[in-house]
Each structure stands twice: as C-alpha cells, then as structure tokens.
Amino acid sequence: MQLTRSQVLLTLAITAIVLLVVAQVWRVLGHIDFAITFSWRAAVEGIVLGLAIAGVSFLVYRLWPAYRECATEYMKLVLGPLGRFDWIWLGLLPGLSEELLFRGVALNSVGLLASSLLFGLLHMFELKQWPYAVWATAVGLALGSATLLTGNLLVPLVAHVTVNWISCLLWWQELEQA
C-alpha cells in the first residue's frame, strides 16, 4: 500500500488530534496533573536522551534483522511520500500528542510498564510488526523513566521529537546513498 503525501500528513494530524483529545478527557476525568516546565536543563536532557535513544535504535536496526525489516517497511510507508521539510511535522505532531497521552496521563494512571506497553502497541500496525512494537515499548520505558526521574514532561517530549527528527534525517540520507 502506497500513501500520498497528503494522506500521510492528514493521518498524522488526525492521529495527533485524537490522541490529544483522549489525553485531555482522561486528564480531566481522572483528575490527573502533570508538569511541563521549560528550562534549558530539561531541554538539553531531552536532546541528550533523544540522541541516546536514536543511537541505540541505530544499533538495534543494524543488529536485529526482524526489527530492521519492520522499521524499513514503516519508514517506506510513512516517510516515502513526504517531502524534505515534512519531517518537522513528523517530529512535532506525534512527539507532542504521544507524550501528553502516554507519559502525561497514562503513566500517572496505569504505571510505567502498562503505559509503555500501550505505547508499543500503538506502533504495531499489524501482527508481523511485533519487533517494532517491542522496540517502541523499550523506548516507552526509557521515556517514562525520564518522566519519573525528572518530574518534567518536557524531557521526554523533547527526546521524542529529537528521535523522530533523527530517524527522518537518517532515513533520507540512506535513501540518497541507495
């Protein structure tokens, strides 16, 4: 299945809106509060965490063939039709909406393991994508742990956006070399 640029961007936008609405409803009904406090330290911690996750992801991609196959399929589907500067949206929309839902609300409601598993399942489009879901669950554990350690949702949010942007840039670099 090949999607168009418009379809990918529209899907990103709709998914982000749905996740933000779910997060807001869950937050209000569950009386959940979370902190997003800007500080340069939190921004730098998020960038460092994002770089670390991207580095480990690169190693996992090289060493685990099943994950490499799933990630490549996912990147072709999502990034294939996008333009060079669409990576901005691919970083911001999922990064913000997923962090508000999974680390802002779910983490406080169901705990680290369950919120990480839910995050992993969100990234599994079909059963054969299980290696990608396993990796996303591990990333969810790292982002959730950062949230618990810092008490600031800005750290995982910046990390998530950083990972998405680096993934996009590496994918396009790989495409240009092919």
Tab-separated table of N, CA and C in Angstrom:
chain	number	residue	atom	x	y	z
A	1	MET	N	0.836	-1.174	0.000
A	1	MET	CA	0.000	0.000	0.000
A	1	MET	C	0.889	1.249	0.000
A	2	GLN	N	0.657	2.115	-0.935
A	2	GLN	CA	1.416	3.356	-1.036
A	2	GLN	C	0.488	4.531	-0.738
A	3	LEU	N	0.882	5.365	0.200
A	3	LEU	CA	0.107	6.541	0.555
A	3	LEU	C	0.666	7.771	-0.147
A	4	THR	N	-0.152	8.781	-0.285
A	4	THR	CA	0.314	10.048	-0.840
A	4	THR	C	0.807	10.941	0.308
A	5	ARG	N	1.496	11.997	-0.052
A	5	ARG	CA	1.979	12.963	0.941
A	5	ARG	C	0.808	13.513	1.744
A	6	SER	N	-0.251	13.900	1.064
A	6	SER	CA	-1.431	14.455	1.739
A	6	SER	C	-2.047	13.450	2.704
A	7	GLN	N	-2.117	12.194	2.299
A	7	GLN	CA	-2.689	11.172	3.165
A	7	GLN	C	-1.852	10.984	4.433
A	8	VAL	N	-0.532	10.961	4.286
A	8	VAL	CA	0.343	10.791	5.453
A	8	VAL	C	0.201	11.983	6.397
A	9	LEU	N	0.259	13.200	5.847
A	9	LEU	CA	0.167	14.396	6.695
A	9	LEU	C	-1.207	14.492	7.364
A	10	LEU	N	-2.271	14.157	6.627
A	10	LEU	CA	-3.608	14.184	7.205
A	10	LEU	C	-3.741	13.134	8.309
A	11	THR	N	-3.185	11.958	8.083
A	11	THR	CA	-3.208	10.901	9.098
A	11	THR	C	-2.443	11.342	10.345
A	12	LEU	N	-1.283	11.961	10.157
A	12	LEU	CA	-0.517	12.480	11.292
A	12	LEU	C	-1.337	13.493	12.088
A	13	ALA	N	-1.964	14.410	11.383
A	13	ALA	CA	-2.737	15.466	12.045
A	13	ALA	C	-3.945	14.891	12.782
A	14	ILE	N	-4.697	14.015	12.121
A	14	ILE	CA	-5.889	13.430	12.750
A	14	ILE	C	-5.493	12.587	13.956
A	15	THR	N	-4.457	11.778	13.813
A	15	THR	CA	-3.989	10.950	14.924
A	15	THR	C	-3.567	11.821	16.101
A	16	ALA	N	-2.837	12.895	15.827
A	16	ALA	CA	-2.397	13.799	16.892
A	16	ALA	C	-3.596	14.416	17.602
A	17	ILE	N	-4.579	14.841	16.851
A	17	ILE	CA	-5.778	15.447	17.448
A	17	ILE	C	-6.524	14.430	18.307
A	18	VAL	N	-6.696	13.220	17.791
A	18	VAL	CA	-7.398	12.178	18.550
A	18	VAL	C	-6.645	11.880	19.846
A	19	LEU	N	-5.322	11.714	19.773
A	19	LEU	CA	-4.537	11.422	20.972
A	19	LEU	C	-4.596	12.574	21.972
A	20	LEU	N	-4.565	13.807	21.480
A	20	LEU	CA	-4.662	14.964	22.371
A	20	LEU	C	-6.026	15.038	23.042
A	21	VAL	N	-7.091	14.742	22.306
A	21	VAL	CA	-8.439	14.746	22.890
A	21	VAL	C	-8.553	13.641	23.940
A	22	VAL	N	-8.075	12.440	23.611
A	22	VAL	CA	-8.106	11.339	24.579
A	22	VAL	C	-7.313	11.721	25.828
A	23	ALA	N	-6.142	12.295	25.648
A	23	ALA	CA	-5.320	12.708	26.792
A	23	ALA	C	-6.040	13.740	27.647
A	24	GLN	N	-6.666	14.706	27.005
A	24	GLN	CA	-7.360	15.762	27.752
A	24	GLN	C	-8.575	15.213	28.510
A	25	VAL	N	-9.362	14.370	27.851
A	25	VAL	CA	-10.526	13.781	28.513
A	25	VAL	C	-10.076	12.913	29.684
A	26	TRP	N	-9.059	12.085	29.458
A	26	TRP	CA	-8.531	11.212	30.505
A	26	TRP	C	-7.998	12.043	31.669
A	27	ARG	N	-7.291	13.130	31.347
A	27	ARG	CA	-6.716	14.014	32.367
A	27	ARG	C	-7.819	14.635	33.221
A	28	VAL	N	-8.864	15.128	32.577
A	28	VAL	CA	-9.949	15.784	33.308
A	28	VAL	C	-10.746	14.772	34.141
A	29	LEU	N	-11.145	13.665	33.514
A	29	LEU	CA	-11.941	12.668	34.235
A	29	LEU	C	-11.150	11.997	35.358
A	30	GLY	N	-9.856	11.826	35.132
A	30	GLY	CA	-9.014	11.182	36.134
A	30	GLY	C	-8.377	12.143	37.117
A	31	HIS	N	-8.656	13.431	36.958
A	31	HIS	CA	-8.061	14.464	37.825
A	31	HIS	C	-6.541	14.317	37.885
A	32	ILE	N	-5.944	14.207	36.701
A	32	ILE	CA	-4.504	13.986	36.583
A	32	ILE	C	-3.824	15.293	36.224
A	33	ASP	N	-2.760	15.580	36.936
A	33	ASP	CA	-1.984	16.776	36.661
A	33	ASP	C	-0.568	16.341	36.303
A	34	PHE	N	0.050	17.039	35.378
A	34	PHE	CA	1.436	16.760	35.027
A	34	PHE	C	2.150	18.073	34.763
A	35	ALA	N	3.451	18.035	34.882
A	35	ALA	CA	4.233	19.267	34.753
A	35	ALA	C	5.008	19.297	33.439
A	36	ILE	N	4.825	20.393	32.719
A	36	ILE	CA	5.681	20.701	31.579
A	36	ILE	C	6.279	22.068	31.908
A	37	THR	N	7.500	22.028	32.385
A	37	THR	CA	8.160	23.250	32.811
A	37	THR	C	9.377	23.485	31.939
A	38	PHE	N	9.394	24.635	31.241
A	38	PHE	CA	10.541	24.892	30.390
A	38	PHE	C	11.746	25.301	31.224
A	39	SER	N	12.841	24.641	30.921
A	39	SER	CA	14.152	25.049	31.433
A	39	SER	C	15.162	24.564	30.404
A	40	TRP	N	16.256	25.265	30.325
A	40	TRP	CA	17.290	24.846	29.378
A	40	TRP	C	17.842	23.483	29.769
A	41	ARG	N	17.933	23.232	31.064
A	41	ARG	CA	18.424	21.936	31.534
A	41	ARG	C	17.520	20.806	31.032
A	42	ALA	N	16.194	20.974	31.177
A	42	ALA	CA	15.255	19.952	30.720
A	42	ALA	C	15.339	19.773	29.207
A	43	ALA	N	15.491	20.868	28.475
A	43	ALA	CA	15.613	20.780	27.012
A	43	ALA	C	16.873	20.013	26.631
A	44	VAL	N	17.976	20.323	27.286
A	44	VAL	CA	19.241	19.623	26.996
A	44	VAL	C	19.141	18.157	27.392
A	45	GLU	N	18.546	17.880	28.550
A	45	GLU	CA	18.362	16.483	28.963
A	45	GLU	C	17.524	15.730	27.935
A	46	GLY	N	16.491	16.375	27.400
A	46	GLY	CA	15.663	15.745	26.379
A	46	GLY	C	16.438	15.465	25.105
A	47	ILE	N	17.256	16.424	24.698
A	47	ILE	CA	18.075	16.228	23.487
A	47	ILE	C	19.065	15.095	23.699
A	48	VAL	N	19.730	15.072	24.849
A	48	VAL	CA	20.705	14.008	25.144
A	48	VAL	C	20.012	12.647	25.166
A	49	LEU	N	18.858	12.577	25.822
A	49	LEU	CA	18.104	11.314	25.851
A	49	LEU	C	17.682	10.910	24.443
A	50	GLY	N	17.213	11.858	23.654
A	50	GLY	CA	16.826	11.568	22.274
A	50	GLY	C	17.996	11.055	21.450
A	51	LEU	N	19.156	11.673	21.612
A	51	LEU	CA	20.360	11.209	20.899
A	51	LEU	C	20.747	9.797	21.338
A	52	ALA	N	20.629	9.526	22.639
A	52	ALA	CA	20.958	8.190	23.145
A	52	ALA	C	19.996	7.147	22.581
A	53	ILE	N	18.703	7.441	22.598
A	53	ILE	CA	17.713	6.502	22.050
A	53	ILE	C	17.951	6.297	20.560
A	54	ALA	N	18.223	7.371	19.834
A	54	ALA	CA	18.489	7.253	18.396
A	54	ALA	C	19.741	6.406	18.145
A	55	GLY	N	20.762	6.574	18.966
A	55	GLY	CA	21.983	5.775	18.826
A	55	GLY	C	21.730	4.298	19.064
A	56	VAL	N	20.990	3.979	20.122
A	56	VAL	CA	20.658	2.579	20.407
A	56	VAL	C	19.763	2.028	19.298
A	57	SER	N	18.838	2.849	18.828
A	57	SER	CA	17.961	2.432	17.736
A	57	SER	C	18.771	2.073	16.496
A	58	PHE	N	19.778	2.866	16.203
A	58	PHE	CA	20.662	2.596	15.060
A	58	PHE	C	21.343	1.239	15.232
A	59	LEU	N	21.819	0.951	16.448
A	59	LEU	CA	22.463	-0.349	16.710
A	59	LEU	C	21.464	-1.496	16.583
A	60	VAL	N	20.276	-1.322	17.156
A	60	VAL	CA	19.247	-2.355	17.069
A	60	VAL	C	18.878	-2.589	15.602
A	61	TYR	N	18.790	-1.516	14.839
A	61	TYR	CA	18.475	-1.606	13.411
A	61	TYR	C	19.533	-2.434	12.678
A	62	ARG	N	20.783	-2.228	13.018
A	62	ARG	CA	21.875	-2.955	12.356
A	62	ARG	C	21.992	-4.406	12.821
A	63	LEU	N	21.648	-4.682	14.097
A	63	LEU	CA	21.901	-6.000	14.673
A	63	LEU	C	20.697	-6.945	14.681
A	64	TRP	N	19.482	-6.416	14.554
A	64	TRP	CA	18.280	-7.252	14.649
A	64	TRP	C	17.539	-7.209	13.318
A	65	PRO	N	17.742	-8.225	12.473
A	65	PRO	CA	17.139	-8.221	11.136
A	65	PRO	C	15.617	-8.063	11.130
A	66	ALA	N	14.920	-8.704	12.066
A	66	ALA	CA	13.453	-8.598	12.086
A	66	ALA	C	13.015	-7.160	12.367
A	67	TYR	N	13.725	-6.498	13.270
A	67	TYR	CA	13.408	-5.092	13.550
A	67	TYR	C	13.741	-4.216	12.339
A	68	ARG	N	14.873	-4.486	11.721
A	68	ARG	CA	15.280	-3.713	10.541
A	68	ARG	C	14.222	-3.801	9.437
A	69	GLU	N	13.695	-4.998	9.227
A	69	GLU	CA	12.661	-5.196	8.207
A	69	GLU	C	11.400	-4.400	8.550
A	70	CYS	N	10.958	-4.468	9.802
A	70	CYS	CA	9.765	-3.725	10.230
A	70	CYS	C	9.971	-2.223	10.143
A	71	ALA	N	11.122	-1.759	10.619
A	71	ALA	CA	11.410	-0.319	10.602
A	71	ALA	C	11.496	0.193	9.169
A	72	THR	N	12.112	-0.581	8.296
A	72	THR	CA	12.223	-0.178	6.901
A	72	THR	C	10.843	-0.089	6.258
A	73	GLU	N	9.997	-1.081	6.531
A	73	GLU	CA	8.637	-1.073	5.991
A	73	GLU	C	7.864	0.151	6.501
A	74	TYR	N	7.996	0.424	7.792
A	74	TYR	CA	7.318	1.577	8.394
A	74	TYR	C	7.819	2.888	7.789
A	75	MET	N	9.138	3.011	7.646
A	75	MET	CA	9.716	4.238	7.094
A	75	MET	C	9.291	4.446	5.641
A	76	LYS	N	9.240	3.367	4.866
A	76	LYS	CA	8.780	3.490	3.476
A	76	LYS	C	7.341	3.974	3.427
A	77	LEU	N	6.504	3.408	4.299
A	77	LEU	CA	5.095	3.772	4.312
A	77	LEU	C	4.899	5.231	4.730
A	78	VAL	N	5.567	5.636	5.810
A	78	VAL	CA	5.335	6.962	6.383
A	78	VAL	C	6.205	8.032	5.738
A	79	LEU	N	7.492	7.751	5.592
A	79	LEU	CA	8.406	8.783	5.092
A	79	LEU	C	8.512	8.822	3.574
A	80	GLY	N	8.246	7.691	2.944
A	80	GLY	CA	8.396	7.615	1.494
A	80	GLY	C	7.729	8.740	0.728
A	81	PRO	N	6.456	9.041	1.015
A	81	PRO	CA	5.771	10.084	0.240
A	81	PRO	C	6.049	11.517	0.710
A	82	LEU	N	6.706	11.665	1.858
A	82	LEU	CA	6.888	13.005	2.415
A	82	LEU	C	8.023	13.771	1.751
A	83	GLY	N	7.916	15.077	1.809
A	83	GLY	CA	8.952	15.959	1.296
A	83	GLY	C	10.021	16.204	2.335
A	84	ARG	N	11.068	16.852	1.921
A	84	ARG	CA	12.248	17.082	2.757
A	84	ARG	C	11.925	17.813	4.063
A	85	PHE	N	11.013	18.765	4.049
A	85	PHE	CA	10.740	19.548	5.252
A	85	PHE	C	9.511	19.076	6.027
A	86	ASP	N	8.885	18.014	5.540
A	86	ASP	CA	7.748	17.450	6.261
A	86	ASP	C	8.186	16.779	7.558
A	87	TRP	N	9.476	16.516	7.705
A	87	TRP	CA	9.986	15.905	8.934
A	87	TRP	C	9.657	16.765	10.153
A	88	ILE	N	9.483	18.052	9.948
A	88	ILE	CA	9.121	18.928	11.065
A	88	ILE	C	7.815	18.434	11.693
A	89	TRP	N	6.822	18.151	10.845
A	89	TRP	CA	5.530	17.673	11.342
A	89	TRP	C	5.639	16.275	11.914
A	90	LEU	N	6.446	15.443	11.300
A	90	LEU	CA	6.610	14.066	11.761
A	90	LEU	C	7.277	14.013	13.132
A	91	GLY	N	8.039	15.030	13.459
A	91	GLY	CA	8.626	15.109	14.792
A	91	GLY	C	7.671	15.697	15.809
A	92	LEU	N	7.057	16.812	15.442
A	92	LEU	CA	6.244	17.561	16.404
A	92	LEU	C	4.890	16.921	16.721
A	93	LEU	N	4.143	16.520	15.702
A	93	LEU	CA	2.777	16.032	15.950
A	93	LEU	C	2.748	14.759	16.807
A	94	PRO	N	3.453	13.697	16.405
A	94	PRO	CA	3.444	12.511	17.272
A	94	PRO	C	4.170	12.750	18.593
A	95	GLY	N	5.270	13.499	18.544
A	95	GLY	CA	6.034	13.747	19.770
A	95	GLY	C	5.186	14.401	20.844
A	96	LEU	N	4.474	15.437	20.480
A	96	LEU	CA	3.653	16.159	21.449
A	96	LEU	C	2.449	15.331	21.889
A	97	SER	N	1.678	14.829	20.944
A	97	SER	CA	0.445	14.122	21.304
A	97	SER	C	0.721	12.810	22.045
A	98	GLU	N	1.706	12.053	21.600
A	98	GLU	CA	2.008	10.775	22.252
A	98	GLU	C	2.571	10.981	23.655
A	99	GLU	N	3.386	12.003	23.836
A	99	GLU	CA	3.937	12.248	25.172
A	99	GLU	C	2.874	12.722	26.143
A	100	LEU	N	1.971	13.585	25.693
A	100	LEU	CA	0.896	14.033	26.581
A	100	LEU	C	0.013	12.855	26.988
A	101	LEU	N	-0.266	11.951	26.045
A	101	LEU	CA	-1.108	10.806	26.364
A	101	LEU	C	-0.369	9.761	27.197
A	102	PHE	N	0.770	9.289	26.706
A	102	PHE	CA	1.416	8.137	27.343
A	102	PHE	C	2.243	8.489	28.579
A	103	ARG	N	2.977	9.595	28.562
A	103	ARG	CA	3.768	9.968	29.731
A	103	ARG	C	3.051	10.989	30.607
A	104	GLY	N	2.179	11.805	30.024
A	104	GLY	CA	1.471	12.794	30.821
A	104	GLY	C	0.293	12.205	31.573
A	105	VAL	N	-0.487	11.340	30.913
A	105	VAL	CA	-1.720	10.836	31.518
A	105	VAL	C	-1.604	9.352	31.870
A	106	ALA	N	-1.275	8.506	30.892
A	106	ALA	CA	-1.266	7.055	31.128
A	106	ALA	C	-0.249	6.660	32.197
A	107	LEU	N	0.914	7.244	32.177
A	107	LEU	CA	1.952	6.920	33.164
A	107	LEU	C	1.427	7.158	34.580
A	108	ASN	N	0.726	8.267	34.764
A	108	ASN	CA	0.183	8.591	36.088
A	108	ASN	C	-1.012	7.721	36.462
A	109	SER	N	-1.668	7.135	35.484
A	109	SER	CA	-2.874	6.339	35.739
A	109	SER	C	-2.590	4.850	35.861
A	110	VAL	N	-1.802	4.315	34.938
A	110	VAL	CA	-1.627	2.860	34.880
A	110	VAL	C	-0.196	2.408	35.154
A	111	GLY	N	0.725	3.330	35.320
A	111	GLY	CA	2.089	2.971	35.661
A	111	GLY	C	3.017	2.877	34.461
A	112	LEU	N	4.280	2.693	34.770
A	112	LEU	CA	5.335	2.702	33.758
A	112	LEU	C	5.207	1.549	32.768
A	113	LEU	N	5.065	0.342	33.265
A	113	LEU	CA	5.037	-0.820	32.374
A	113	LEU	C	3.813	-0.801	31.460
A	114	ALA	N	2.643	-0.563	32.021
A	114	ALA	CA	1.418	-0.578	31.212
A	114	ALA	C	1.417	0.560	30.188
A	115	SER	N	1.855	1.756	30.587
A	115	SER	CA	1.874	2.867	29.633
A	115	SER	C	2.885	2.609	28.519
A	116	SER	N	3.987	1.951	28.844
A	116	SER	CA	4.989	1.614	27.829
A	116	SER	C	4.475	0.553	26.867
A	117	LEU	N	3.752	-0.444	27.393
A	117	LEU	CA	3.155	-1.471	26.535
A	117	LEU	C	2.103	-0.864	25.607
A	118	LEU	N	1.291	0.037	26.136
A	118	LEU	CA	0.304	0.720	25.298
A	118	LEU	C	0.983	1.519	24.190
A	119	PHE	N	2.070	2.190	24.533
A	119	PHE	CA	2.848	2.952	23.557
A	119	PHE	C	3.395	2.023	22.475
A	120	GLY	N	3.916	0.864	22.886
A	120	GLY	CA	4.423	-0.108	21.924
A	120	GLY	C	3.332	-0.612	20.996
A	121	LEU	N	2.170	-0.908	21.555
A	121	LEU	CA	1.057	-1.395	20.746
A	121	LEU	C	0.568	-0.354	19.741
A	122	LEU	N	0.641	0.917	20.108
A	122	LEU	CA	0.256	1.969	19.176
A	122	LEU	C	1.115	1.925	17.906
A	123	HIS	N	2.334	1.447	18.035
A	123	HIS	CA	3.270	1.424	16.916
A	123	HIS	C	3.254	0.113	16.137
A	124	MET	N	2.287	-0.748	16.428
A	124	MET	CA	2.179	-2.023	15.724
A	124	MET	C	0.937	-1.983	14.839
A	125	PHE	N	1.144	-1.848	13.537
A	125	PHE	CA	0.037	-1.744	12.597
A	125	PHE	C	-0.574	-3.102	12.263
A	126	GLU	N	0.258	-4.121	12.326
A	126	GLU	CA	-0.208	-5.484	12.094
A	126	GLU	C	0.697	-6.426	12.880
A	127	LEU	N	0.264	-7.656	13.073
A	127	LEU	CA	0.963	-8.590	13.948
A	127	LEU	C	2.420	-8.804	13.550
A	128	LYS	N	2.705	-8.796	12.269
A	128	LYS	CA	4.092	-9.038	11.839
A	128	LYS	C	5.018	-7.865	12.209
A	129	GLN	N	4.452	-6.771	12.678
A	129	GLN	CA	5.239	-5.611	13.115
A	129	GLN	C	5.657	-5.718	14.585
A	130	TRP	N	5.547	-6.895	15.193
A	130	TRP	CA	5.835	-7.062	16.604
A	130	TRP	C	7.242	-6.598	16.991
A	131	PRO	N	8.295	-6.804	16.160
A	131	PRO	CA	9.605	-6.295	16.591
A	131	PRO	C	9.616	-4.769	16.754
A	132	TYR	N	8.888	-4.079	15.899
A	132	TYR	CA	8.804	-2.623	16.006
A	132	TYR	C	8.077	-2.230	17.298
A	133	ALA	N	7.036	-2.987	17.651
A	133	ALA	CA	6.296	-2.740	18.886
A	133	ALA	C	7.162	-3.019	20.114
A	134	VAL	N	7.997	-4.058	20.054
A	134	VAL	CA	8.911	-4.355	21.159
A	134	VAL	C	9.877	-3.192	21.356
A	135	TRP	N	10.434	-2.686	20.252
A	135	TRP	CA	11.351	-1.557	20.352
A	135	TRP	C	10.623	-0.318	20.888
A	136	ALA	N	9.427	-0.050	20.398
A	136	ALA	CA	8.666	1.114	20.872
A	136	ALA	C	8.341	0.977	22.366
A	137	THR	N	8.091	-0.234	22.826
A	137	THR	CA	7.855	-0.453	24.255
A	137	THR	C	9.101	-0.118	25.059
A	138	ALA	N	10.265	-0.534	24.564
A	138	ALA	CA	11.525	-0.205	25.242
A	138	ALA	C	11.743	1.313	25.275
A	139	VAL	N	11.434	1.973	24.177
A	139	VAL	CA	11.541	3.431	24.124
A	139	VAL	C	10.561	4.046	25.120
A	140	GLY	N	9.347	3.504	25.195
A	140	GLY	CA	8.365	3.978	26.164
A	140	GLY	C	8.866	3.854	27.598
A	141	LEU	N	9.564	2.753	27.891
A	141	LEU	CA	10.153	2.580	29.227
A	141	LEU	C	11.200	3.657	29.507
A	142	ALA	N	12.028	3.945	28.506
A	142	ALA	CA	13.061	4.977	28.679
A	142	ALA	C	12.428	6.362	28.871
A	143	LEU	N	11.432	6.683	28.040
A	143	LEU	CA	10.786	7.989	28.144
A	143	LEU	C	9.987	8.113	29.443
A	144	GLY	N	9.324	7.044	29.829
A	144	GLY	CA	8.585	7.050	31.091
A	144	GLY	C	9.503	7.175	32.293
A	145	SER	N	10.632	6.477	32.248
A	145	SER	CA	11.608	6.583	33.337
A	145	SER	C	12.149	8.008	33.441
A	146	ALA	N	12.399	8.628	32.295
A	146	ALA	CA	12.873	10.017	32.306
A	146	ALA	C	11.830	10.938	32.927
A	147	THR	N	10.564	10.680	32.629
A	147	THR	CA	9.486	11.485	33.210
A	147	THR	C	9.460	11.332	34.723
A	148	LEU	N	9.553	10.094	35.179
A	148	LEU	CA	9.520	9.848	36.623
A	148	LEU	C	10.746	10.435	37.322
A	149	LEU	N	11.905	10.331	36.693
A	149	LEU	CA	13.135	10.842	37.310
A	149	LEU	C	13.184	12.360	37.362
A	150	THR	N	12.691	13.012	36.333
A	150	THR	CA	12.792	14.474	36.271
A	150	THR	C	11.540	15.188	36.766
A	151	GLY	N	10.394	14.509	36.708
A	151	GLY	CA	9.144	15.145	37.076
A	151	GLY	C	8.710	16.210	36.081
A	152	ASN	N	9.307	16.180	34.887
A	152	ASN	CA	9.033	17.211	33.888
A	152	ASN	C	8.771	16.549	32.544
A	153	LEU	N	7.587	16.719	32.020
A	153	LEU	CA	7.201	16.123	30.746
A	153	LEU	C	7.973	16.699	29.561
A	154	LEU	N	8.622	17.839	29.771
A	154	LEU	CA	9.397	18.437	28.682
A	154	LEU	C	10.553	17.525	28.260
A	155	VAL	N	11.153	16.813	29.198
A	155	VAL	CA	12.304	15.951	28.877
A	155	VAL	C	11.918	14.865	27.871
A	156	PRO	N	10.906	14.016	28.150
A	156	PRO	CA	10.559	13.002	27.154
A	156	PRO	C	9.973	13.604	25.880
A	157	LEU	N	9.301	14.731	25.989
A	157	LEU	CA	8.737	15.371	24.807
A	157	LEU	C	9.852	15.795	23.845
A	158	VAL	N	10.861	16.457	24.365
A	158	VAL	CA	11.998	16.872	23.525
A	158	VAL	C	12.739	15.640	23.005
A	159	ALA	N	12.879	14.617	23.851
A	159	ALA	CA	13.559	13.390	23.414
A	159	ALA	C	12.802	12.728	22.271
A	160	HIS	N	11.499	12.649	22.384
A	160	HIS	CA	10.672	12.007	21.358
A	160	HIS	C	10.781	12.749	20.029
A	161	VAL	N	10.661	14.047	20.075
A	161	VAL	CA	10.783	14.855	18.857
A	161	VAL	C	12.183	14.688	18.253
A	162	THR	N	13.201	14.684	19.101
A	162	THR	CA	14.579	14.509	18.633
A	162	THR	C	14.760	13.168	17.939
A	163	VAL	N	14.251	12.097	18.551
A	163	VAL	CA	14.359	10.758	17.953
A	163	VAL	C	13.660	10.729	16.600
A	164	ASN	N	12.455	11.290	16.531
A	164	ASN	CA	11.722	11.293	15.263
A	164	ASN	C	12.481	12.061	14.190
A	165	TRP	N	13.025	13.206	14.534
A	165	TRP	CA	13.765	14.001	13.550
A	165	TRP	C	15.030	13.288	13.089
A	166	ILE	N	15.762	12.703	14.020
A	166	ILE	CA	16.982	11.978	13.639
A	166	ILE	C	16.634	10.791	12.749
A	167	SER	N	15.568	10.063	13.085
A	167	SER	CA	15.142	8.925	12.259
A	167	SER	C	14.832	9.376	10.837
A	168	CYS	N	14.124	10.491	10.721
A	168	CYS	CA	13.805	11.027	9.387
A	168	CYS	C	15.071	11.371	8.613
A	169	LEU	N	15.962	12.083	9.259
A	169	LEU	CA	17.192	12.516	8.586
A	169	LEU	C	18.053	11.326	8.169
A	170	LEU	N	18.169	10.323	9.040
A	170	LEU	CA	18.956	9.131	8.695
A	170	LEU	C	18.305	8.354	7.558
A	171	TRP	N	16.973	8.273	7.580
A	171	TRP	CA	16.273	7.563	6.521
A	171	TRP	C	16.511	8.239	5.177
A	172	TRP	N	16.369	9.580	5.134
A	172	TRP	CA	16.576	10.276	3.871
A	172	TRP	C	18.030	10.186	3.413
A	173	GLN	N	18.947	10.179	4.352
A	173	GLN	CA	20.354	10.024	3.989
A	173	GLN	C	20.588	8.642	3.379
A	174	GLU	N	19.968	7.636	3.965
A	174	GLU	CA	20.098	6.274	3.438
A	174	GLU	C	19.483	6.154	2.049
A	175	LEU	N	18.350	6.823	1.828
A	175	LEU	CA	17.717	6.813	0.520
A	175	LEU	C	18.608	7.481	-0.542
A	176	GLU	N	19.243	8.562	-0.177
A	176	GLU	CA	20.113	9.266	-1.126
A	176	GLU	C	21.338	8.431	-1.487
A	177	GLN	N	21.824	7.619	-0.550
A	177	GLN	CA	23.004	6.788	-0.817
A	177	GLN	C	22.650	5.554	-1.634
A	178	ALA	N	21.382	5.163	-1.605
A	178	ALA	CA	20.966	3.942	-2.332
A	178	ALA	C	20.908	4.165	-3.814
